[in-house]
CSV table of C-alpha atoms in Angstrom, one decimal:
chain,number,residue,atom,x,y,z
Y,5,MET,CA,-58.6,-147.0,0.2
Y,6,ASN,CA,-57.2,-145.5,-2.7
Y,7,LYS,CA,-53.7,-145.5,-3.0
Y,8,ILE,CA,-51.5,-141.8,-3.0
Y,9,GLN,CA,-49.9,-140.7,-6.2
Y,10,LEU,CA,-46.4,-139.2,-6.0
Y,11,PRO,CA,-45.2,-137.5,-8.9
Y,12,ARG,CA,-43.3,-139.3,-11.5
Y,13,ASP,CA,-40.1,-137.4,-10.9
Y,14,ALA,CA,-40.7,-138.2,-7.1
Y,15,LEU,CA,-36.8,-139.5,-6.5
Y,16,GLN,CA,-35.3,-137.0,-7.9
Y,17,ARG,CA,-37.0,-135.0,-4.9
Y,18,VAL,CA,-35.8,-136.8,-2.2
Y,19,GLN,CA,-33.4,-136.1,-0.3
Y,20,VAL,CA,-32.1,-139.2,2.1
Y,21,GLY,CA,-29.2,-137.1,3.8
Y,22,LYS,CA,-25.8,-137.6,4.6
Y,23,ALA,CA,-24.3,-140.2,6.5
Y,24,PHE,CA,-22.4,-138.6,8.8
Y,25,ALA,CA,-24.8,-137.2,11.6
Y,26,GLU,CA,-22.7,-133.9,11.6
Y,27,TYR,CA,-23.8,-133.1,8.2
Y,28,ASP,CA,-27.1,-134.7,7.9
Y,29,ILE,CA,-30.3,-133.5,7.8
Y,30,ILE,CA,-31.3,-134.6,10.9
Y,31,ARG,CA,-29.7,-132.2,12.8
Y,32,ASP,CA,-32.7,-129.4,11.3
Y,33,ASP,CA,-35.4,-132.0,11.5
Y,34,PRO,CA,-36.8,-133.4,14.4
Y,35,GLU,CA,-39.5,-135.6,12.1
Y,36,LEU,CA,-36.7,-137.8,10.9
Y,37,PHE,CA,-35.7,-139.2,14.3
Y,38,VAL,CA,-36.4,-142.9,15.0
Y,39,ARG,CA,-36.8,-144.1,18.4
Y,40,THR,CA,-35.3,-146.6,20.0
Y,41,PRO,CA,-35.2,-148.3,22.5
Y,42,ALA,CA,-31.5,-146.3,23.4
Y,43,THR,CA,-33.9,-142.8,22.7
Y,44,LEU,CA,-36.5,-144.1,25.1
Y,45,SER,CA,-33.5,-144.6,27.9
Y,46,SER,CA,-31.8,-141.2,27.4
Y,47,MET,CA,-34.7,-139.5,27.4
Y,48,SER,CA,-36.0,-140.8,30.8
Y,49,THR,CA,-35.9,-138.7,34.2
Y,50,GLY,CA,-35.7,-142.0,36.4
Y,51,HIS,CA,-32.9,-144.0,34.4
Y,52,TYR,CA,-29.1,-144.6,35.8
Y,53,ASN,CA,-27.6,-145.2,32.7
Y,54,CYS,CA,-24.3,-143.3,31.6
Y,55,PHE,CA,-23.0,-145.0,28.6
Y,56,PHE,CA,-24.1,-145.3,25.0
Y,57,VAL,CA,-22.3,-148.0,23.1
Y,58,GLY,CA,-22.6,-148.8,19.6
Y,59,ARG,CA,-20.3,-148.8,16.3
Y,60,ARG,CA,-19.5,-146.8,13.8
Y,61,GLY,CA,-22.4,-145.4,12.3
Y,62,ALA,CA,-25.0,-146.9,14.9
Y,63,GLY,CA,-26.9,-143.4,15.5
Y,64,LYS,CA,-24.7,-142.2,18.6
Y,65,THR,CA,-23.8,-138.2,17.4
Y,66,ALA,CA,-27.6,-138.4,16.2
Y,67,LEU,CA,-28.7,-139.3,19.3
Y,68,THR,CA,-27.1,-136.4,21.0
Y,69,TYR,CA,-28.6,-134.0,18.3
Y,70,GLU,CA,-31.9,-135.1,19.7
Y,71,ILE,CA,-31.3,-134.9,23.4
Y,72,GLN,CA,-30.2,-131.2,22.9
Y,73,ARG,CA,-33.5,-130.4,21.0
Y,74,ARG,CA,-35.7,-131.8,23.9
Y,75,ASN,CA,-33.4,-130.9,26.7
Y,76,LYS,CA,-32.3,-127.4,26.8
Y,77,ARG,CA,-30.0,-127.9,30.2
Y,78,THR,CA,-27.2,-129.9,28.2
Y,79,ILE,CA,-23.7,-129.3,27.9
Y,80,HIS,CA,-22.0,-130.8,25.2
Y,81,ILE,CA,-18.2,-131.9,25.1
Y,82,THR,CA,-15.9,-133.6,22.4
Y,83,PRO,CA,-12.9,-134.3,24.6
Y,84,GLN,CA,-9.5,-133.2,23.0
Y,85,ILE,CA,-7.1,-134.9,25.5
Y,86,PHE,CA,-6.8,-138.7,25.0
Y,87,ASP,CA,-4.0,-138.4,22.8
Y,88,LEU,CA,-2.3,-136.0,25.0
Y,89,LEU,CA,-2.2,-137.3,28.8
Y,90,GLN,CA,1.0,-139.4,29.5
Y,91,LEU,CA,0.8,-141.1,32.3
Y,92,PRO,CA,3.9,-140.1,35.0
Y,93,LEU,CA,4.1,-144.3,36.3
Y,94,GLU,CA,4.1,-147.7,34.8
Y,95,TYR,CA,0.8,-148.3,32.6
Y,96,GLU,CA,0.4,-151.4,34.8
Y,97,GLU,CA,0.0,-149.1,37.9
Y,98,PHE,CA,-3.0,-147.6,36.8
Y,99,VAL,CA,-5.1,-150.9,35.8
Y,100,ASP,CA,-5.9,-151.6,39.3
Y,101,THR,CA,-8.9,-149.6,40.1
Y,102,LYS,CA,-8.9,-149.7,43.6
Y,103,GLN,CA,-5.2,-148.5,43.6
Y,104,ARG,CA,-4.5,-145.0,44.3
Y,105,PRO,CA,-3.0,-143.9,41.1
Y,106,PHE,CA,-6.5,-144.8,39.7
Y,107,LYS,CA,-8.4,-143.1,41.8
Y,108,SER,CA,-6.2,-140.3,42.0
Y,109,LEU,CA,-6.8,-140.0,38.3
Y,110,MET,CA,-10.8,-140.8,38.2
Y,111,HIS,CA,-11.4,-137.9,41.2
Y,112,SER,CA,-9.5,-135.9,38.5
Y,113,MET,CA,-12.2,-136.2,36.1
Y,114,GLU,CA,-14.7,-135.6,38.3
Y,115,ARG,CA,-13.7,-132.6,39.5
Y,116,ALA,CA,-13.7,-131.6,35.6
Y,117,LEU,CA,-16.8,-132.6,35.4
Y,118,LEU,CA,-18.2,-130.8,38.2
Y,119,ASP,CA,-16.4,-127.2,37.2
Y,120,GLU,CA,-17.9,-127.9,34.0
Y,121,VAL,CA,-21.6,-127.4,35.0
Y,122,ILE,CA,-20.5,-125.1,37.6
Y,123,LYS,CA,-19.4,-122.9,34.9
Y,124,GLU,CA,-22.6,-123.3,32.9
Y,125,TRP,CA,-24.4,-122.4,36.1
Y,126,HIS,CA,-22.4,-119.2,36.4
Y,127,HIS,CA,-22.9,-118.4,32.4
Y,128,ARG,CA,-26.6,-118.8,32.5
Y,129,GLY,CA,-26.7,-116.8,36.1
Y,130,LEU,CA,-27.6,-119.4,38.1
Y,131,PHE,CA,-24.5,-119.0,40.4
Y,132,ASN,CA,-22.4,-116.3,41.4
Y,133,PHE,CA,-19.6,-117.8,43.4
Y,134,ASP,CA,-21.2,-116.9,46.9
Y,135,ARG,CA,-18.6,-117.1,49.7
Y,136,ARG,CA,-20.7,-119.7,51.3
Y,137,TYR,CA,-19.2,-122.0,49.1
Y,138,GLU,CA,-15.6,-121.6,49.8
Y,139,PHE,CA,-14.0,-124.5,47.6
Y,140,ILE,CA,-16.0,-123.4,44.7
Y,141,LYS,CA,-14.6,-119.8,45.0
Y,142,ARG,CA,-11.4,-121.2,45.4
Y,143,GLU,CA,-11.8,-123.0,42.5
Y,144,ARG,CA,-13.0,-120.1,40.4
Y,145,GLY,CA,-10.1,-119.8,38.3
Y,146,LEU,CA,-10.2,-123.7,36.8
Y,147,ILE,CA,-14.1,-122.9,36.1
Y,148,VAL,CA,-14.3,-119.8,34.6
Y,149,ASP,CA,-11.2,-119.7,32.7
Y,150,CYS,CA,-10.3,-123.4,31.2
Y,151,ASP,CA,-12.4,-125.4,29.2
Y,152,PHE,CA,-12.9,-129.3,29.6
Y,153,ASP,CA,-9.4,-130.1,28.1
Y,154,ASP,CA,-7.5,-127.3,29.6
Y,155,ARG,CA,-8.9,-128.0,33.0
Y,156,ILE,CA,-8.2,-131.9,32.6
Y,157,LEU,CA,-4.8,-131.3,31.7
Y,158,ASN,CA,-4.4,-128.9,35.2
Y,159,LEU,CA,-5.6,-131.2,37.3
Y,160,THR,CA,-4.0,-134.5,35.9
Y,161,ASP,CA,-0.5,-132.2,36.0
Y,162,GLU,CA,-1.2,-131.5,39.7
Y,163,ILE,CA,-1.7,-135.7,40.4
Y,164,PHE,CA,0.9,-136.4,37.9
Y,165,GLU,CA,3.6,-134.3,39.8
Y,166,ALA,CA,2.1,-135.2,43.0
Y,167,TYR,CA,3.0,-138.7,41.8
Y,168,SER,CA,6.5,-137.9,40.0
Y,169,LYS,CA,7.8,-136.3,43.7
Y,170,GLU,CA,6.0,-139.2,45.7
Y,171,ASN,CA,4.2,-136.5,47.6
Y,172,GLN,CA,1.6,-138.9,49.2
Y,173,LYS,CA,-0.4,-136.0,50.9
Y,174,LEU,CA,-0.9,-134.3,47.5
Y,175,CYS,CA,-2.4,-137.1,46.3
Y,176,LEU,CA,-4.8,-137.7,48.9
Y,177,ARG,CA,-6.0,-134.2,49.0
Y,178,GLN,CA,-7.0,-134.2,45.3
Y,179,ILE,CA,-9.6,-136.9,46.2
Y,180,LYS,CA,-11.0,-135.1,49.1
Y,181,ARG,CA,-11.3,-132.2,46.8
Y,182,SER,CA,-13.6,-133.5,44.7
Y,183,LYS,CA,-15.7,-134.6,47.6
Y,184,THR,CA,-15.7,-131.3,48.8
Y,185,LEU,CA,-16.7,-130.3,45.9
Y,186,THR,CA,-19.8,-132.7,45.2
Y,187,SER,CA,-21.1,-131.6,48.7
Y,188,GLU,CA,-21.3,-128.1,47.4
Y,189,VAL,CA,-22.3,-128.6,44.6
Y,190,ASN,CA,-25.6,-130.3,45.8
Y,191,ASP,CA,-26.0,-127.7,48.4
Y,192,ILE,CA,-25.8,-125.3,45.3
Y,193,ALA,CA,-28.8,-127.7,43.5
Y,194,LYS,CA,-32.3,-126.8,45.5
Y,195,ASP,CA,-34.5,-127.2,42.3
Y,196,ALA,CA,-34.9,-128.6,38.3
Y,197,ASN,CA,-33.2,-125.1,36.7
Y,198,TYR,CA,-30.1,-126.3,38.1
Y,199,GLU,CA,-30.1,-130.0,36.3
Y,200,PHE,CA,-27.9,-130.6,33.3
Y,201,VAL,CA,-27.1,-133.5,31.2
Y,202,LEU,CA,-23.0,-133.7,30.2
Y,203,LEU,CA,-23.1,-135.2,26.3
Y,204,ILE,CA,-19.5,-136.8,25.9
Y,205,ASP,CA,-19.2,-137.8,22.4
Y,206,ARG,CA,-17.0,-137.9,19.7
Y,207,LEU,CA,-13.9,-139.2,21.2
Y,208,ASP,CA,-12.6,-140.4,18.1
Y,209,GLU,CA,-11.2,-136.6,17.4
Y,210,SER,CA,-8.5,-137.4,19.4
Y,211,TRP,CA,-8.2,-141.1,20.0
Y,212,ASP,CA,-4.9,-143.0,19.3
Y,213,GLY,CA,-6.0,-146.3,20.9
Y,214,SER,CA,-3.0,-146.2,22.8
Y,215,ASN,CA,-3.1,-147.7,26.3
Y,216,SER,CA,-2.8,-144.3,28.3
Y,217,ALA,CA,-5.7,-143.1,26.5
Y,218,ILE,CA,-7.7,-146.0,27.3
Y,219,ILE,CA,-7.1,-145.8,31.1
Y,220,CYS,CA,-7.9,-141.9,31.1
Y,221,LEU,CA,-11.5,-143.2,29.3
Y,222,MET,CA,-11.6,-145.5,32.0
Y,223,ALA,CA,-11.1,-142.7,34.6
Y,224,LEU,CA,-13.9,-140.8,33.2
Y,225,MET,CA,-16.2,-143.6,33.1
Y,226,HIS,CA,-15.8,-144.5,36.6
Y,227,ALA,CA,-16.2,-140.5,37.1
Y,228,THR,CA,-19.6,-140.6,35.5
Y,229,VAL,CA,-21.0,-143.3,37.7
Y,230,ARG,CA,-19.9,-142.0,40.7
Y,231,LEU,CA,-21.6,-138.6,39.7
Y,232,THR,CA,-24.6,-139.7,38.6
Y,233,ALA,CA,-25.1,-142.0,42.1
Y,234,SER,CA,-23.4,-139.0,44.0
Y,235,THR,CA,-25.5,-135.4,42.6
Y,236,ASN,CA,-29.3,-135.5,41.7
Y,237,CYS,CA,-28.2,-132.5,39.0
Y,238,ILE,CA,-25.9,-133.6,36.6
Y,239,LYS,CA,-26.5,-136.5,34.2
Y,240,PRO,CA,-23.1,-137.5,32.2
Y,241,TYR,CA,-23.3,-139.4,28.9
Y,242,ILE,CA,-20.6,-141.1,27.4
Y,243,PHE,CA,-20.7,-142.0,24.0
Y,244,ILE,CA,-18.3,-144.8,23.1
Y,245,ARG,CA,-17.8,-147.0,20.3
Y,246,GLU,CA,-18.2,-150.8,20.7
Y,247,ASN,CA,-14.7,-151.7,20.2
Y,248,ILE,CA,-13.4,-149.4,22.6
Y,249,TYR,CA,-15.7,-150.5,24.9
Y,250,ASP,CA,-14.6,-154.1,24.3
Y,251,ARG,CA,-11.2,-153.3,25.6
Y,252,ILE,CA,-12.3,-151.5,28.5
Y,253,ARG,CA,-14.3,-154.2,29.2
Y,254,ARG,CA,-11.4,-156.9,29.2
Y,255,LEU,CA,-9.0,-154.2,31.4
Y,256,ASP,CA,-11.4,-153.1,34.2
Y,257,ASN,CA,-11.2,-155.2,37.3
Y,258,GLU,CA,-14.0,-153.2,38.8
Y,259,PHE,CA,-16.2,-153.2,35.0
Y,260,SER,CA,-19.2,-155.1,37.7
Y,261,ARG,CA,-19.5,-151.5,38.0
Y,262,LEU,CA,-19.8,-149.8,34.9
Y,263,GLU,CA,-22.0,-152.6,32.8
Y,264,THR,CA,-25.0,-151.9,34.4
Y,265,SER,CA,-25.0,-148.4,33.0
Y,266,VAL,CA,-24.7,-149.3,29.8
Y,267,VAL,CA,-27.0,-149.1,26.9
Y,268,PHE,CA,-26.5,-150.5,23.5
Y,269,LEU,CA,-27.4,-148.8,20.5
Y,270,ASP,CA,-29.1,-152.0,18.4
Y,271,TRP,CA,-31.6,-151.4,15.5
Y,272,SER,CA,-34.3,-153.7,14.5
Y,273,LYS,CA,-35.4,-154.0,10.9
Y,274,PRO,CA,-38.5,-152.0,11.0
Y,275,LYS,CA,-36.5,-149.2,12.9
Y,276,LEU,CA,-34.3,-149.2,10.1
Y,277,VAL,CA,-36.8,-149.2,7.4
Y,278,GLU,CA,-38.4,-146.5,9.2
Y,279,LEU,CA,-35.5,-144.5,9.2
Y,280,ILE,CA,-35.7,-145.1,5.1
Y,281,GLU,CA,-39.2,-143.7,4.6
Y,282,ARG,CA,-39.1,-141.0,6.9
Y,283,ARG,CA,-36.4,-139.7,4.6
Y,284,LEU,CA,-38.0,-140.4,1.7
Y,285,VAL,CA,-41.7,-139.5,2.1
Y,286,LYS,CA,-40.2,-136.0,3.7
Y,287,PRO,CA,-40.6,-133.3,0.4
Y,288,PHE,CA,-44.0,-134.6,-0.1
Y,289,ASN,CA,-47.5,-133.2,1.3
Y,290,THR,CA,-49.3,-136.6,1.6
Y,291,LYS,CA,-47.2,-138.8,2.6
Y,292,PRO,CA,-47.5,-142.8,2.5
Y,293,LYS,CA,-48.0,-144.8,5.8
Y,294,LEU,CA,-45.0,-145.6,7.6
Y,295,GLY,CA,-43.9,-149.1,8.6
Y,296,GLY,CA,-43.7,-151.3,5.2
Y,297,ASP,CA,-46.1,-149.0,2.7
Y,298,ALA,CA,-44.0,-145.8,1.8
Y,299,TRP,CA,-41.3,-148.3,0.9
Y,300,SER,CA,-43.2,-150.0,-1.7
Y,301,TYR,CA,-43.8,-146.6,-3.3
Y,302,PHE,CA,-40.0,-145.9,-4.2
Y,303,PHE,CA,-38.6,-149.3,-4.9
Y,304,GLU,CA,-39.9,-151.6,-7.9
Y,305,ASP,CA,-40.7,-154.9,-6.2
Y,306,SER,CA,-43.7,-157.5,-6.0
Y,307,ASN,CA,-42.5,-158.3,-2.6
Y,308,PRO,CA,-40.9,-155.2,-0.4
Y,309,ASP,CA,-39.7,-158.1,1.6
Y,310,GLU,CA,-37.2,-158.7,-1.0
Y,311,SER,CA,-35.6,-155.3,-1.6
Y,312,ILE,CA,-36.1,-154.8,2.0
Y,313,SER,CA,-33.9,-157.6,3.3
Y,314,MET,CA,-31.0,-157.1,0.7
Y,315,VAL,CA,-30.6,-153.5,2.2
Y,316,MET,CA,-30.4,-155.2,5.7
Y,317,ASN,CA,-28.5,-158.2,4.6
Y,318,LEU,CA,-25.8,-155.6,2.8
Y,319,CYS,CA,-25.7,-153.0,5.8
Y,320,GLN,CA,-25.0,-154.9,8.9
Y,321,HIS,CA,-28.3,-153.1,10.7
Y,322,ARG,CA,-26.0,-149.8,11.2
Y,323,PRO,CA,-28.2,-146.3,10.2
Y,324,ARG,CA,-25.3,-145.0,8.6
Y,325,ASP,CA,-24.6,-147.9,5.7
Y,326,VAL,CA,-28.7,-147.8,5.5
Y,327,VAL,CA,-28.5,-144.4,4.4
Y,328,MET,CA,-25.5,-144.4,2.4
Y,329,LEU,CA,-26.8,-147.5,0.4
Y,330,THR,CA,-29.9,-146.1,-0.2
Y,331,SER,CA,-28.7,-142.7,-1.4
Y,332,TYR,CA,-26.0,-145.0,-3.6
Y,333,ALA,CA,-29.4,-146.7,-5.6
Y,334,ILE,CA,-31.4,-143.6,-5.7
Y,335,ASP,CA,-28.5,-142.2,-7.8
Y,336,SER,CA,-28.1,-145.7,-9.8
Y,337,ALA,CA,-32.2,-145.2,-10.5
Y,338,ILE,CA,-31.9,-141.9,-11.9
Y,339,ASN,CA,-29.4,-142.1,-14.0
Y,340,HIS,CA,-30.7,-145.2,-15.5
Y,341,GLY,CA,-33.9,-143.0,-15.6
Y,342,ASN,CA,-36.3,-145.3,-13.5
Y,343,ASP,CA,-39.2,-144.0,-11.8
Y,344,LYS,CA,-38.0,-146.4,-9.1
Y,345,ILE,CA,-35.5,-148.5,-7.0
Y,346,THR,CA,-35.0,-151.5,-9.1
Y,347,ILE,CA,-33.0,-154.6,-8.0
Y,348,GLN,CA,-30.4,-154.1,-10.6
Y,349,ASP,CA,-29.6,-150.3,-8.7
Y,350,LEU,CA,-29.5,-152.3,-5.7
Y,351,ASN,CA,-27.0,-154.4,-7.0
Y,352,ASP,CA,-25.2,-151.9,-8.8
Y,353,ALA,CA,-25.3,-149.5,-5.8
Y,354,SER,CA,-24.3,-152.6,-3.4
Y,355,LYS,CA,-20.4,-152.8,-5.7
Y,356,ARG,CA,-20.0,-148.8,-5.1
Y,357,TYR,CA,-20.7,-149.4,-0.9
Y,358,SER,CA,-19.2,-152.5,-0.4
Y,359,THR,CA,-15.8,-150.9,-1.7
Y,360,SER,CA,-15.9,-148.0,0.9
Y,361,ARG,CA,-17.3,-150.2,4.0
Y,362,LEU,CA,-14.4,-152.3,3.8
Y,363,LYS,CA,-11.7,-150.5,4.2
Y,364,ASP,CA,-14.2,-148.3,7.1
Y,365,LEU,CA,-14.4,-151.9,9.0
Y,366,GLY,CA,-10.8,-152.2,8.8
Y,367,ASP,CA,-9.9,-149.0,10.1
Y,368,GLU,CA,-13.0,-149.8,13.2
Y,369,TYR,CA,-11.3,-152.6,14.5
Y,370,ALA,CA,-7.5,-151.5,14.0
Y,371,GLU,CA,-6.7,-151.2,17.7
Y,372,ASN,CA,-8.1,-154.5,18.5
Y,373,TYR,CA,-6.6,-156.8,15.4
Y,374,SER,CA,-3.7,-154.9,14.2
Y,375,ASN,CA,-4.2,-156.8,10.7
Y,376,ILE,CA,-7.6,-157.0,10.1
Y,377,SER,CA,-7.5,-154.4,7.0
Y,378,LEU,CA,-4.9,-157.1,5.5
Y,379,ILE,CA,-7.2,-160.1,6.3
Y,380,LEU,CA,-10.0,-158.5,5.6
Y,381,GLU,CA,-8.7,-158.0,2.0
Y,382,LEU,CA,-7.4,-161.2,1.8
Y,383,PHE,CA,-10.7,-163.6,2.8
Y,384,TYR,CA,-12.8,-160.9,1.0
Y,385,GLY,CA,-15.2,-162.5,-0.7
Y,386,LEU,CA,-14.3,-166.3,-0.3
Y,387,GLY,CA,-17.7,-167.6,1.2
Y,388,THR,CA,-19.3,-167.0,-2.5
Y,389,ASP,CA,-16.6,-168.1,-4.7
Y,390,PHE,CA,-15.1,-171.1,-2.5
Y,391,THR,CA,-16.4,-174.3,-0.5
Y,392,LEU,CA,-15.5,-174.5,2.9
Y,393,ASN,CA,-12.9,-177.1,2.6
Y,394,ALA,CA,-11.2,-175.1,-0.3
Y,395,ILE,CA,-11.5,-172.0,2.2
Y,396,GLU,CA,-9.4,-174.2,4.5
Y,397,ASP,CA,-6.9,-175.1,2.1
Y,398,PHE,CA,-5.9,-171.5,1.2
Y,399,ILE,CA,-6.0,-170.3,5.4
Y,400,GLN,CA,-2.7,-173.0,5.4
Y,401,LYS,CA,-1.5,-171.2,2.0
Y,402,LEU,CA,-1.8,-168.0,3.9
Y,403,LEU,CA,-0.2,-169.0,6.6
Y,404,VAL,CA,3.2,-169.1,5.0
Y,405,ASN,CA,2.4,-165.7,3.3
Y,406,ASP,CA,5.3,-162.9,4.1
Y,407,SER,CA,2.7,-160.3,4.6
Y,408,ILE,CA,0.4,-162.3,6.8
Y,409,ARG,CA,3.8,-164.0,8.8
Y,410,ALA,CA,4.6,-160.3,9.4
Y,411,GLY,CA,1.8,-160.3,12.0
Y,412,SER,CA,3.1,-162.8,14.1
Y,413,HIS,CA,0.0,-163.0,16.6
Y,414,PHE,CA,-1.9,-164.5,13.9
Y,415,VAL,CA,0.2,-167.4,12.6
Y,416,ASN,CA,0.8,-168.4,16.7
């Protein structure tokens, strides 16, 4: 078979895209999307998964775009309330998921999600507040006049006020209301036109890492599991950063209810190669085959596995990182007048990439390990410059470093 001839300026025609899905070309071009096990799970009608968990840059937001492209009955929610909600009782009062404080909060979240779906039904002309559904009709103000965040604040204010006044009857009434609402929703949803997917994404935009935020997200997660089991018309998906998920896993005394509904956004090397290849060949009418062949048209290497391994080893198997490093390497190749990306271009790109990723890694895990950025700064590069014994000696010196001692939990 004859080898495809690409133009000499092929690299200059390539637009590999942006590292952040919100600004990336993947929003407008479905051919760039790579299907992974997480993708297949999100598109399946017969699964009960609610939570899509991955590190920063693992493709959570990109997945929401693909779901919206393929399913026109979706509702996208970007919550802005996690740094606003303040628990009315001590944090410890809400930790036990079996007790009334947490249950009341969970039912408020459940009710807010149900109202969001009813609002969309009303907007699309599927429902017009029929008098037969008495509770939904009384709920009309919360449904029509509020967005998701306002509704959460209103509902939790009612719950929190009841606790501050020790009004147990009102607390119990709130729990019963979500059950009544669920019953009426199930009665209305008679066919597929009423089936909607709720996409709850970009939690970072209002995330402060506080204990209050963790409890509220935990309540929202339990509410989604309940809704998935109790209705046939609502599929709530929450896209969660891995480090936040780890905090909830350690805290939740009923975590087993959640963990069976989790999909991890893991990427294999072949899928990441496909991700880059799809972007590299996009501008050309005659395209090289995907699966490693296309890679060799753009990377100058007698053994493509060498450059592929170099990219993957640097990028921690994250799509965002692979796109970023490849983009930097293309810039380097063009600046040096190369028709293909060379190993030297990858080395140059890796220096630029590593500087930005080091800070990002510290930011990502700051709420789990408050001094992680300091440790990364002090330890960065030691693995290639020192023997194991030398690093152990270095650690002993760190223990008397004033900056390290200020973070006492690293010393003890």
